[in-house]
Short mmCIF file of C-alpha atoms and ligand atoms in Angstrom, two decimals:
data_model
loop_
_atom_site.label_atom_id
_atom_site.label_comp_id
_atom_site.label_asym_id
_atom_site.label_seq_id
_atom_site.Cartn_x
_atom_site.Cartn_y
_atom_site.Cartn_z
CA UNK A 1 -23.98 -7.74 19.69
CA UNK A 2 -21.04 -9.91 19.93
CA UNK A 3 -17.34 -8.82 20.87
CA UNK A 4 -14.79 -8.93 18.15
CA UNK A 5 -11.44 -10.76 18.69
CA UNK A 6 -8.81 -8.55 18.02
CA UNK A 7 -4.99 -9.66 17.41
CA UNK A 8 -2.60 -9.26 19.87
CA UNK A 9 1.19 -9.27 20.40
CA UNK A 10 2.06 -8.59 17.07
CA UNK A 11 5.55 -9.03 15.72
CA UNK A 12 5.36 -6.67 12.67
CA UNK A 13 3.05 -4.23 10.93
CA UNK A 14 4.20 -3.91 7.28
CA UNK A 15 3.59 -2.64 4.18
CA UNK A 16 1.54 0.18 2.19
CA UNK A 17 -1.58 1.36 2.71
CA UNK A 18 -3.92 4.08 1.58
CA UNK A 19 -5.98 5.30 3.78
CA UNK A 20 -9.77 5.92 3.52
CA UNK A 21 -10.70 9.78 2.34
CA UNK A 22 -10.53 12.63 5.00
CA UNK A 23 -13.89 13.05 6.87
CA UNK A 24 -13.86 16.87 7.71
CA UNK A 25 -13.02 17.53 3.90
CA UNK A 26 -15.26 14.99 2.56
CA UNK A 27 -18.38 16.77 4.66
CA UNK A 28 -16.99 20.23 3.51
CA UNK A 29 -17.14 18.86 0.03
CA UNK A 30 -20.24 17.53 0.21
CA UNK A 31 -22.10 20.83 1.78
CA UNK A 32 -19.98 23.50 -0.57
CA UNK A 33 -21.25 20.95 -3.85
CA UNK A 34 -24.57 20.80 -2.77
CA UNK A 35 -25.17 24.41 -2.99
CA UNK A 36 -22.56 25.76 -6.09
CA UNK A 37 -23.75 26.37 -9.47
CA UNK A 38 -23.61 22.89 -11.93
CA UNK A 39 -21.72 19.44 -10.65
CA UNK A 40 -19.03 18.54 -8.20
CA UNK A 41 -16.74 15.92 -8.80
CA UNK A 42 -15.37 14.29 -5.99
CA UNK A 43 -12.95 12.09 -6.00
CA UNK A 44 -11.57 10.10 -2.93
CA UNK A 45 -14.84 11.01 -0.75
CA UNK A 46 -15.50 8.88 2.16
CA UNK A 47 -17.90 6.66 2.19
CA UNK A 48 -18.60 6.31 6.18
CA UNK A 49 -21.57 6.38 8.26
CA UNK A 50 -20.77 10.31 9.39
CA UNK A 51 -20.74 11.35 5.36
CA UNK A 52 -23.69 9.72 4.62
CA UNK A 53 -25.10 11.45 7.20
CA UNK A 54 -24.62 14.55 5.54
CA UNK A 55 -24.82 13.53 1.89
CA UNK A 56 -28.85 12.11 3.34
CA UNK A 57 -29.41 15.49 4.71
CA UNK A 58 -28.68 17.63 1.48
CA UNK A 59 -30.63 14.97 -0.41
CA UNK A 60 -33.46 15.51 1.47
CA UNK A 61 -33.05 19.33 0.62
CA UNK A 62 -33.49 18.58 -2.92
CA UNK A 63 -29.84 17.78 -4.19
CA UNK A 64 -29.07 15.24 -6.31
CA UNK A 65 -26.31 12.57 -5.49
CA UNK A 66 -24.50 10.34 -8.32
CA UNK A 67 -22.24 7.68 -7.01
CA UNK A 68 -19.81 6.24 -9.38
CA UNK A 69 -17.24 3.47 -8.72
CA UNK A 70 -14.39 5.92 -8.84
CA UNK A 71 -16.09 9.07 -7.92
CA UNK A 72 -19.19 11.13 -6.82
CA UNK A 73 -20.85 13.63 -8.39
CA UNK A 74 -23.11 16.20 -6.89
CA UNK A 75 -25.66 17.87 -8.42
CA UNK A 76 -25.96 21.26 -6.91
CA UNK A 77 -28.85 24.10 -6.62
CA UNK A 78 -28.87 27.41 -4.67
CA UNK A 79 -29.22 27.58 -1.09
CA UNK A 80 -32.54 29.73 -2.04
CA UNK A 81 -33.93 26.67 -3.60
CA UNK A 82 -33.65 24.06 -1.32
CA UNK A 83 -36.38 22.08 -0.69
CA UNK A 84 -38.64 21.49 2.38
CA UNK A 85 -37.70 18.08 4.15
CA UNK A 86 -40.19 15.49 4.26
CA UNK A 87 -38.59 14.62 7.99
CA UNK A 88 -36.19 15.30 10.25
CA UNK A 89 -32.49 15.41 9.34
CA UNK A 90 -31.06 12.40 10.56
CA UNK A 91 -27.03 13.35 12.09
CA UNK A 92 -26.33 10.22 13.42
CA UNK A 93 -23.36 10.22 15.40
CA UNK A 94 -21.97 13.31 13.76
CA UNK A 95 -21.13 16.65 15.38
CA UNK A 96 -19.85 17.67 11.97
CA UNK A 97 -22.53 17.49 10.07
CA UNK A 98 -24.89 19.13 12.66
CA UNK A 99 -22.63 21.99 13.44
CA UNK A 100 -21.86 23.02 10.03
CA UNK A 101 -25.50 22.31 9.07
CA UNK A 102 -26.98 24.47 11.60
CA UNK A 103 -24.86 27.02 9.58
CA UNK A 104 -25.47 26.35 6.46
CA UNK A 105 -29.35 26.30 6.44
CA UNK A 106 -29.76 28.87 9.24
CA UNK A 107 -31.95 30.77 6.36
CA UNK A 108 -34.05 28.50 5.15
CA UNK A 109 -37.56 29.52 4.28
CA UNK A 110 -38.83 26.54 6.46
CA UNK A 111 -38.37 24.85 9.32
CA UNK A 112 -36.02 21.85 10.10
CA UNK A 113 -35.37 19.14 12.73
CA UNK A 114 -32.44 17.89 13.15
CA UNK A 115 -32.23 14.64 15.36
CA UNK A 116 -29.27 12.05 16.22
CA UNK A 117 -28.26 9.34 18.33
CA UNK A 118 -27.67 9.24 21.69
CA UNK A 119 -24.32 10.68 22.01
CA UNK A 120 -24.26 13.31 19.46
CA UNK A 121 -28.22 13.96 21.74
CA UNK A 122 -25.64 14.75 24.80
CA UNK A 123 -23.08 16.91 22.68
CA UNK A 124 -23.41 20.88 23.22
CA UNK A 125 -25.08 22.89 20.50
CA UNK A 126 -25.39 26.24 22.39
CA UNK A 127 -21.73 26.83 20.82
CA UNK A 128 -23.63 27.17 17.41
CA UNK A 129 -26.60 28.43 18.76
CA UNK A 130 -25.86 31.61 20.75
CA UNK A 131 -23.58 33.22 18.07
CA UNK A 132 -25.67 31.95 15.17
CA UNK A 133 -28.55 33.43 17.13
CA UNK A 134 -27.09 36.80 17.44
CA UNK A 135 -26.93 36.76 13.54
CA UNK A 136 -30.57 36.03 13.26
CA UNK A 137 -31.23 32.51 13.32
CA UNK A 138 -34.00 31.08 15.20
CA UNK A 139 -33.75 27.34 16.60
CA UNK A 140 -36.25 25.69 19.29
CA UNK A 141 -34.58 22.99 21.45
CA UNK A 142 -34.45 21.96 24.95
CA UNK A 143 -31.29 22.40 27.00
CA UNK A 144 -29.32 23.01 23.54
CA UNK A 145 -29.26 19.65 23.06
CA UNK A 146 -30.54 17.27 19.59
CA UNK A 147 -33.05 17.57 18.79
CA UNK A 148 -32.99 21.42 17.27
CA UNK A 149 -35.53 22.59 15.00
CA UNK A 150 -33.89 25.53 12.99
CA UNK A 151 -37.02 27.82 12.36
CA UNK A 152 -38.00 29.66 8.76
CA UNK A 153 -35.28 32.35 8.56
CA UNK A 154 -35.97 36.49 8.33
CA UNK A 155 -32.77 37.52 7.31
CA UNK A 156 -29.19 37.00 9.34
CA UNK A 157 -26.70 39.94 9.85
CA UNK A 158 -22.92 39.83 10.10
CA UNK A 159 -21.64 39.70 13.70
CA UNK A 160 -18.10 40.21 15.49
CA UNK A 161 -17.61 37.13 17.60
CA UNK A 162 -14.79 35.78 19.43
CA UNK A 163 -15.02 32.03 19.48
CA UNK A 164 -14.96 30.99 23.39
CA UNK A 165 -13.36 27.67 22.75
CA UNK A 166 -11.08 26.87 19.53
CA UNK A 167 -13.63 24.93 17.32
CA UNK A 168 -13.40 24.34 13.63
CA UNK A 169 -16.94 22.93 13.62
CA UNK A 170 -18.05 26.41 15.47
CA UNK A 171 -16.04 28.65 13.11
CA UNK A 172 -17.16 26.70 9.83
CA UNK A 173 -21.45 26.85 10.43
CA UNK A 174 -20.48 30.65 11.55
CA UNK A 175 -18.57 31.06 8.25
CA UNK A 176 -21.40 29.42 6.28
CA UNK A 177 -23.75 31.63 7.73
CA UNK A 178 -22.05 34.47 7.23
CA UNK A 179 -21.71 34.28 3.48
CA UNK A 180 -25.61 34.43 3.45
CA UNK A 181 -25.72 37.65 5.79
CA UNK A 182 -25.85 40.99 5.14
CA UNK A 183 -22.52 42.85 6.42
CA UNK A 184 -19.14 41.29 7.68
CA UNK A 185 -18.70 38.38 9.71
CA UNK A 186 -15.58 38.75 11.80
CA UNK A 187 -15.06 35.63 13.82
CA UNK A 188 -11.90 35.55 16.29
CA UNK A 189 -10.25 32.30 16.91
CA UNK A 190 -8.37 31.92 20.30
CA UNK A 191 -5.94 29.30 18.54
CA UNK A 192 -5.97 28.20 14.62
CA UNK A 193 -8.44 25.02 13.83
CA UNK A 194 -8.40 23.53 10.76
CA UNK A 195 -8.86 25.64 7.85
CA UNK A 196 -10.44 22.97 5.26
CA UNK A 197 -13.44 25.50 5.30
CA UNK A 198 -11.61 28.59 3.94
CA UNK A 199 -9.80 26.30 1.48
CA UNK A 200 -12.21 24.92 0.10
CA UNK A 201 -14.39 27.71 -0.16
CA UNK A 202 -11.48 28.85 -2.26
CA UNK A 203 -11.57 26.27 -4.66
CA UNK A 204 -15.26 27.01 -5.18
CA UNK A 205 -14.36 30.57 -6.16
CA UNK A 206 -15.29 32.32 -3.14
CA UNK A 207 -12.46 33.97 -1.13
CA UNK A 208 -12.32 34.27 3.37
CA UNK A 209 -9.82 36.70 5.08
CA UNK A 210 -7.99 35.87 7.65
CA UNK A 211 -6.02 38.38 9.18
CA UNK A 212 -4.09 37.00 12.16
CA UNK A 213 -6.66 35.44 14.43
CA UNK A 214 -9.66 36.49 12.92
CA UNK A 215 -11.51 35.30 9.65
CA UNK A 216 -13.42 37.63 7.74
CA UNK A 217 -16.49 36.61 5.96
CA UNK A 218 -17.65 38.99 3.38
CA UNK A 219 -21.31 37.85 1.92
CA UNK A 220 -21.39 35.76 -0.85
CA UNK A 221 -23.02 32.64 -2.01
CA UNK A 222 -21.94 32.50 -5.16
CA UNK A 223 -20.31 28.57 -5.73
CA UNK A 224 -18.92 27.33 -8.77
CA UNK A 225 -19.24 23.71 -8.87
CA UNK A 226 -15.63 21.97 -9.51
CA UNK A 227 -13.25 19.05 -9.04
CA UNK A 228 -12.38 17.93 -5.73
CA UNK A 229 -9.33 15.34 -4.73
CA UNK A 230 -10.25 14.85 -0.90
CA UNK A 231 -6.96 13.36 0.61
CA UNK A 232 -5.90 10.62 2.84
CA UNK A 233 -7.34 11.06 6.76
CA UNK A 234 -4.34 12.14 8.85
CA UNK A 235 -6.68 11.33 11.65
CA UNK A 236 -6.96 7.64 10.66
CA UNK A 237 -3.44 7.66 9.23
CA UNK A 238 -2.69 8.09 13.09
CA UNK A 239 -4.17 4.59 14.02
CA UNK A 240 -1.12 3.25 11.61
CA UNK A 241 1.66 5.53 12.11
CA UNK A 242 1.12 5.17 16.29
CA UNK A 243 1.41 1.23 15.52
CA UNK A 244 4.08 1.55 13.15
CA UNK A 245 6.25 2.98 15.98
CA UNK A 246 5.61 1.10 18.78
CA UNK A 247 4.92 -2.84 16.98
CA UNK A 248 8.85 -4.12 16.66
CA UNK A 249 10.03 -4.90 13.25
CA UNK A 250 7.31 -2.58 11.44
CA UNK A 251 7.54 -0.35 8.53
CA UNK A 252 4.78 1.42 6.78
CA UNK A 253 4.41 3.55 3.88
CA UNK A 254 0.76 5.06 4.57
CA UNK A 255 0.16 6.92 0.77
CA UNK A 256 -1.60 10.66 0.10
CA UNK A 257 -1.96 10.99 3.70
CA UNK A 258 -3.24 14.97 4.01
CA UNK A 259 -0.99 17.00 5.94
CA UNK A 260 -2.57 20.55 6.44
CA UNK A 261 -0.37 22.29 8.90
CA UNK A 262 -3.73 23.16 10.97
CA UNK A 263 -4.42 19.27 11.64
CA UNK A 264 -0.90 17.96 11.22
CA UNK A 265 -0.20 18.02 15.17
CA UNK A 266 0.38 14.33 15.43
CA UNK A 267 3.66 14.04 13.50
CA UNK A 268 5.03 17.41 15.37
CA UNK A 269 4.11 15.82 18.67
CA UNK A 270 5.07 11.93 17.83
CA UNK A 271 8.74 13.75 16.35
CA UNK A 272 8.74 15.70 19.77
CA UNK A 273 8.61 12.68 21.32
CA UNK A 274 11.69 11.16 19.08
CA UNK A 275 9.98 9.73 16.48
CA UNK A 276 11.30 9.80 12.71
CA UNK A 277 8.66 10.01 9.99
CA UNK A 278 9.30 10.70 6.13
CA UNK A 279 7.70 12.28 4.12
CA UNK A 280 8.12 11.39 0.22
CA UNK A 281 5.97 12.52 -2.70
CA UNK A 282 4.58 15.68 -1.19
CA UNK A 283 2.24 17.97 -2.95
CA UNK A 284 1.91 21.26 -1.59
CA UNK A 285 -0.92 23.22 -3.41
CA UNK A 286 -4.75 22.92 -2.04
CA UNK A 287 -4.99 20.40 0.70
CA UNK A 288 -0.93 19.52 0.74
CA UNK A 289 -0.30 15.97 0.60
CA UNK A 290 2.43 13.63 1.38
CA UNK A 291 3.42 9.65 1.55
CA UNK A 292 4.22 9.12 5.17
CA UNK A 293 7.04 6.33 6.08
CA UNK A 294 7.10 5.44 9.75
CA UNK A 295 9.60 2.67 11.45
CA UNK A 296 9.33 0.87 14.86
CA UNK A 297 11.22 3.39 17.13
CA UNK A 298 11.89 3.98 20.81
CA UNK A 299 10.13 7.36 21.97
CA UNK A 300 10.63 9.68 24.85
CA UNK A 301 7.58 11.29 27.23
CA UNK A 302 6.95 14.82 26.60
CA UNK A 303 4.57 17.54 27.73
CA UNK A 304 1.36 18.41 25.28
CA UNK A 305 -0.02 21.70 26.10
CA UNK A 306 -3.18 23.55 24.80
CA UNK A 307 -1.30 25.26 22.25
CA UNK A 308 -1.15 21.94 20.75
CA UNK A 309 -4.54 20.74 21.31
CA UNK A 310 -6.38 21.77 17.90
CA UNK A 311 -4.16 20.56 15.55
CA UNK A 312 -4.28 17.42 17.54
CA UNK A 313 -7.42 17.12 18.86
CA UNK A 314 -9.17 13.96 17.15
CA UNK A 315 -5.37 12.23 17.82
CA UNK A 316 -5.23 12.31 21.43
CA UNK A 317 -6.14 8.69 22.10
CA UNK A 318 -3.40 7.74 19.62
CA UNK A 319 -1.17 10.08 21.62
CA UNK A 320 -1.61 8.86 25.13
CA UNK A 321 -1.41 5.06 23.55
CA UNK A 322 2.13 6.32 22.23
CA UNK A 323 2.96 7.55 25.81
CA UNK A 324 2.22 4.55 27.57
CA UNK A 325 5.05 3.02 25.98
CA UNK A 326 7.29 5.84 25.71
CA UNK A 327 10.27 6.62 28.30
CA UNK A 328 9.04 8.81 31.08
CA UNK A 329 6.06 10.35 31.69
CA UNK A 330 3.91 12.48 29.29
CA UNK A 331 1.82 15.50 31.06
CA UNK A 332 -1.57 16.37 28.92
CA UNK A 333 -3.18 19.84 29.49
CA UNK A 334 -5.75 22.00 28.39
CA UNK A 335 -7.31 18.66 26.59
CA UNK A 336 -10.92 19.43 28.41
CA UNK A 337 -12.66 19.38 24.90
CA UNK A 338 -12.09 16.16 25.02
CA UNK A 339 -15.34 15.57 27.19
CA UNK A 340 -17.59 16.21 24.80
CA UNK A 341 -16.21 14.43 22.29
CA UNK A 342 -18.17 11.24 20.86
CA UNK A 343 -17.53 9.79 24.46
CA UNK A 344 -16.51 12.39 27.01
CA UNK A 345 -12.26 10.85 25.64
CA UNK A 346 -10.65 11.64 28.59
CA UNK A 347 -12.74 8.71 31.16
CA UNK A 348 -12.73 6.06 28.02
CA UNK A 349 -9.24 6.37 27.02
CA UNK A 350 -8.26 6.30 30.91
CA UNK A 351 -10.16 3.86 31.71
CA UNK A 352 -9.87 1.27 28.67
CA UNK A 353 -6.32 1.31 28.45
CA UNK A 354 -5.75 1.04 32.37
CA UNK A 355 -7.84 -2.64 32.03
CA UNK A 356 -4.50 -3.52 29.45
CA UNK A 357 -2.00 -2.78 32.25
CA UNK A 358 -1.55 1.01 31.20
CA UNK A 359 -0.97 3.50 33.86
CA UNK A 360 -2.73 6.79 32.96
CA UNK A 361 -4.13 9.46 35.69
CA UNK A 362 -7.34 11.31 34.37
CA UNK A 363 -7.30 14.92 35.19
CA UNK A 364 -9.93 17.74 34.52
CA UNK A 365 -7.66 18.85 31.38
CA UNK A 366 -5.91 16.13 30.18
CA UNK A 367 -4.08 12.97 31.20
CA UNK A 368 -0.67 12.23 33.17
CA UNK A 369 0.57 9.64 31.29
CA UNK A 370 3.34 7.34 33.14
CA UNK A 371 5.15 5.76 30.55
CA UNK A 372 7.18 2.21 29.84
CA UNK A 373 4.49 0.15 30.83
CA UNK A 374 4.35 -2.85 29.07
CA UNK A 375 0.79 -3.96 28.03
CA UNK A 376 -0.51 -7.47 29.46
CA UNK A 377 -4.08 -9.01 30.82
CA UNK A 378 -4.42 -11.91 32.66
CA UNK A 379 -7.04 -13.74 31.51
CA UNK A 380 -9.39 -13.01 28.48
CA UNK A 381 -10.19 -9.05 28.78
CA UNK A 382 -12.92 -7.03 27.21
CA UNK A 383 -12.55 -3.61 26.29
CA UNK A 384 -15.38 -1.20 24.92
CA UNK A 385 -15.28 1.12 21.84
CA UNK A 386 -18.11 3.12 24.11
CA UNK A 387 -20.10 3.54 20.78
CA UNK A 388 -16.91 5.93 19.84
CA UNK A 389 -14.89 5.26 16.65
CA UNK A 390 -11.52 6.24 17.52
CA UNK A 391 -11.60 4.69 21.04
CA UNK A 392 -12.39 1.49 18.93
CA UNK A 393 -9.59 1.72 16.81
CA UNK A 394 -7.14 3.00 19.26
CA UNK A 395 -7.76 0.20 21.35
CA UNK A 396 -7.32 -2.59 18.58
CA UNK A 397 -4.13 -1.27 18.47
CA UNK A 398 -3.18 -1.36 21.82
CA UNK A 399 -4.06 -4.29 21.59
CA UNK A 400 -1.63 -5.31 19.01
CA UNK A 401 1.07 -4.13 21.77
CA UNK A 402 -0.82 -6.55 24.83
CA UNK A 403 0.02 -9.92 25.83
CA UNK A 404 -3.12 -11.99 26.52
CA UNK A 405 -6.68 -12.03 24.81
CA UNK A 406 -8.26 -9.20 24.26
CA UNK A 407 -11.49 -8.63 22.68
CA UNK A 408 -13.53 -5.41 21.66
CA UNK A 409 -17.28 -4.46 22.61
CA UNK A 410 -18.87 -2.23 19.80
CA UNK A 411 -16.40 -2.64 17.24
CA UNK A 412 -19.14 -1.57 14.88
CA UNK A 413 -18.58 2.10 15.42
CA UNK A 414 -15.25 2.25 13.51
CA UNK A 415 -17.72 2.64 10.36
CA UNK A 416 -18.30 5.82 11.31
CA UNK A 417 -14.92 6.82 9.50
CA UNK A 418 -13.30 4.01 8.76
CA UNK A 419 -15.10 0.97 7.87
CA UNK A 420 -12.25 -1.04 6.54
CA UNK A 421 -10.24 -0.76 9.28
CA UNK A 422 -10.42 -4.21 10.30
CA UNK A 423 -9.65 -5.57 6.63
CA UNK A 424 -6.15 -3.43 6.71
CA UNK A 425 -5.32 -4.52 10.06
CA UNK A 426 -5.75 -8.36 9.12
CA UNK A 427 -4.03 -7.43 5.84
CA UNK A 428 -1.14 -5.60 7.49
CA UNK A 429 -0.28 -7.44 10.65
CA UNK A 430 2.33 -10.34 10.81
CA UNK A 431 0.92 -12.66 14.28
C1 LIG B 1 -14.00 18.84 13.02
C2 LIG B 1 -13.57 19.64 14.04
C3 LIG B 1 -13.20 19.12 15.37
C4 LIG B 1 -12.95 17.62 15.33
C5 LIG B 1 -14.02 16.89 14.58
C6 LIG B 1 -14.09 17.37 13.14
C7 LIG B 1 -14.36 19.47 11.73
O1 LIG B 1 -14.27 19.35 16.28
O2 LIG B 1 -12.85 17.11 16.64
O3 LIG B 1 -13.77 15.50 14.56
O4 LIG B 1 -14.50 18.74 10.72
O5 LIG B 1 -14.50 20.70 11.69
P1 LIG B 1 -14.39 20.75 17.10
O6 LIG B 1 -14.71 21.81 16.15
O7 LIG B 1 -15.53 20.49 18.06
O8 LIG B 1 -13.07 20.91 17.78
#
């Protein structure tokens, strides 16, 4: 495969943009459609490697899939009436779509496999497996690793379980399976992850408690198909709003970015750090919304703790990038999920952006982060994606920051969320 050449010391980034549909919602969407009573209608759904993913799995089940140029419609039937796979479940690179999955169709009346490549093959299931276990389920795998084989369900019972680490992924496939149990499902969060689950399962007609830290998942399986607007990805809105900042002479308008309070971490942290970003045309009911306006602007090192990990977690890349150019240091900790992430986040980050002339100490938990360091390579430098989306798109934007030539090894994997990234960074950066 060959390297891509990707633009460097850019002297604006202007314009508007709207970015691709959000990729947590747009699974949710999928899953919730697939097994509600009549047709979804989604509108906005992204159309990336990771959903297709899942969209392939629940067509395999049986469901029926209409794409049209402005929307998708899916067909749905009830979980009771899926239908045996004539393979294995194919997850590709995404943790998403196996975690919730494994949820989902814990009950099936046959047996599945679910297989992937070979970094979602090193990602840890047992997170899904032990509780989902305790509820019932019955999955064959080695090491808790892809690939899993769910086996022909007799029945899952409500459990109380506190969540070891704060997981979204983890809380959603326990929430799935617990509207198909018999009894409660109480399921304790240590800190809030995104709630596009309970949301959504709201919009379907079917109503989680939460009650301070825990969720409360009362059986019921009982979907109504409906209309779904999946928003703007904040988490690819933070490629752009990170560049926006630091390019000089830039101004963006990013539109219908979503801005959930649960995954809206990067524009507290960025503003902690001194950053101004408007907000214009916000719409506050369902998945809130907003038009986001970010301006070049001097920042200021800060200290990110694991209270603001989960809200963050998908934008630490973009984060660190930020802090290698802000004044003063920035201090990341209790970022160890970050490991076992597409690429364990905190070696490729460290060691990707150190080749560009950053200076950024790994640690166990996080990063130390030594800021004002002005991004240059000597001769012709090649950095590496890893296989991992958002290091490949963080890194074309450092790029954008470096003096030199820089080009980027597995640029493919940006389609795994965002395969038009490329097209709106030659559209939206001045050279
Ligand atoms: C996601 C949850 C997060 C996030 C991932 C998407 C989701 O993972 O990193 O990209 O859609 O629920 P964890 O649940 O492992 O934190």
């Amino acid at each position: 495969m060959t390297n891509r050449q990707l633009k460097t010391a850019a002297t604006g980034i202007n314009g508007q943009l709207t970015v691709p549909g959000d990729k947590s919602i747009s699974h949710r969407a999928v899953m919730l459609g697939s097994i509600a009573t009549g047709e979804t209608t989604i509108y906005g759904l992204l159309d990336s490697d990771d959903v297709r993913n899942t969209l392939g799995a629940m067509q395999q089940l049986g469901v029926t899939v209409d794409w049209y140029d402005d929307r998708v419609v899916v067909h749905g039937r009830p979980l009771t009436t899926l239908t045996e796979p004539d393979g294995p479940l194919d997850m590709g690179n995404s943790g998403t779509s196996t975690r919730l999955l494994m949820g989902l169709l814990a009950n099936q009346s046959f047996p599945m496999t679910f297989v992937g490549d070979a970094s979602l093959s090193t990602r840890p299931l047992a997170r899904v497996i032990d509780p989902l276990t305790k509820m019932g389920a019955r999955f064959v795998s080695t090491n808790h690793r892809l690939p899993v084989t769910t086996m022909p369900g007799f029945g899952l019972h409500g459990i109380h379980y506190r969540l070891p680490v704060a997981s979204a992924q983890v809380k959603s496939a326990l929430i799935l399976a617990g509207l198909q149990a018999e009894g409660e499902t109480v399921i304790t969060e240590p800190l809030a992850t995104r709630d596009h689950t309970e949301r959504m399962l709201h919009h379907f007609g079917v109503d989680v408690v939460r009650d301070g830290q825990d969720i409360i998942v009362t059986p019921n399986t009982a979907l109504t198909g409906t209309t779904i607007n999946v928003p703007g990805d904040i988490s690819s809105a933070a490629f752009w709003i990170v560049a926006a900042l630091l390019v000089p002479n830039s101004e963006l308008r990013l539109t219908g970015v979503g801005i959930n309070p649960t995954r809206d971490g990067i524009l507290r942290l960025l503003r902690r750090m001194g950053a101004v970003i408007e907000l214009d045309n916000m719409i506050a009911e369902g998945e809130p919304t907003a038009d986001l306006i970010v301006r070049t602007q001097a920042l200021q090192g800060t200290a990110i703790t694991s209270e603001d990990i989960p809200t963050a977690v998908d934008e630490i890349p973009m984060l660190v990038l930020a802090a290698t150019q802000a004044l003063g240091d920035t201090l990341i900790t209790g970022a160890q999920e970050l490991h076992v992430k597409e690429t364990d986040r905190i070696a490729t980050v460290t060691t990707q952006l150190n080749k560009l002339g950053a200076n950024i100490e790994a640690r166990e938990d996080g990063f130390l982060v030594h800021g004002g360091t002005p991004l240059h390579v000597e001769e012709p430098t090649v950095v590496d994606s890893s296989g991992d989306h958002r290091i490949g798109m963080m890194l074309a934007i450092a790029a954008l920051l470096t003096d030199g030539e820089v080009a980027l090894a597995n640029a493919d994997s940006v389609s795994v969320s965002y395969p038009s990234f490329f097209a709106d960074l030659e559209r939206l950066v001045e050279d």
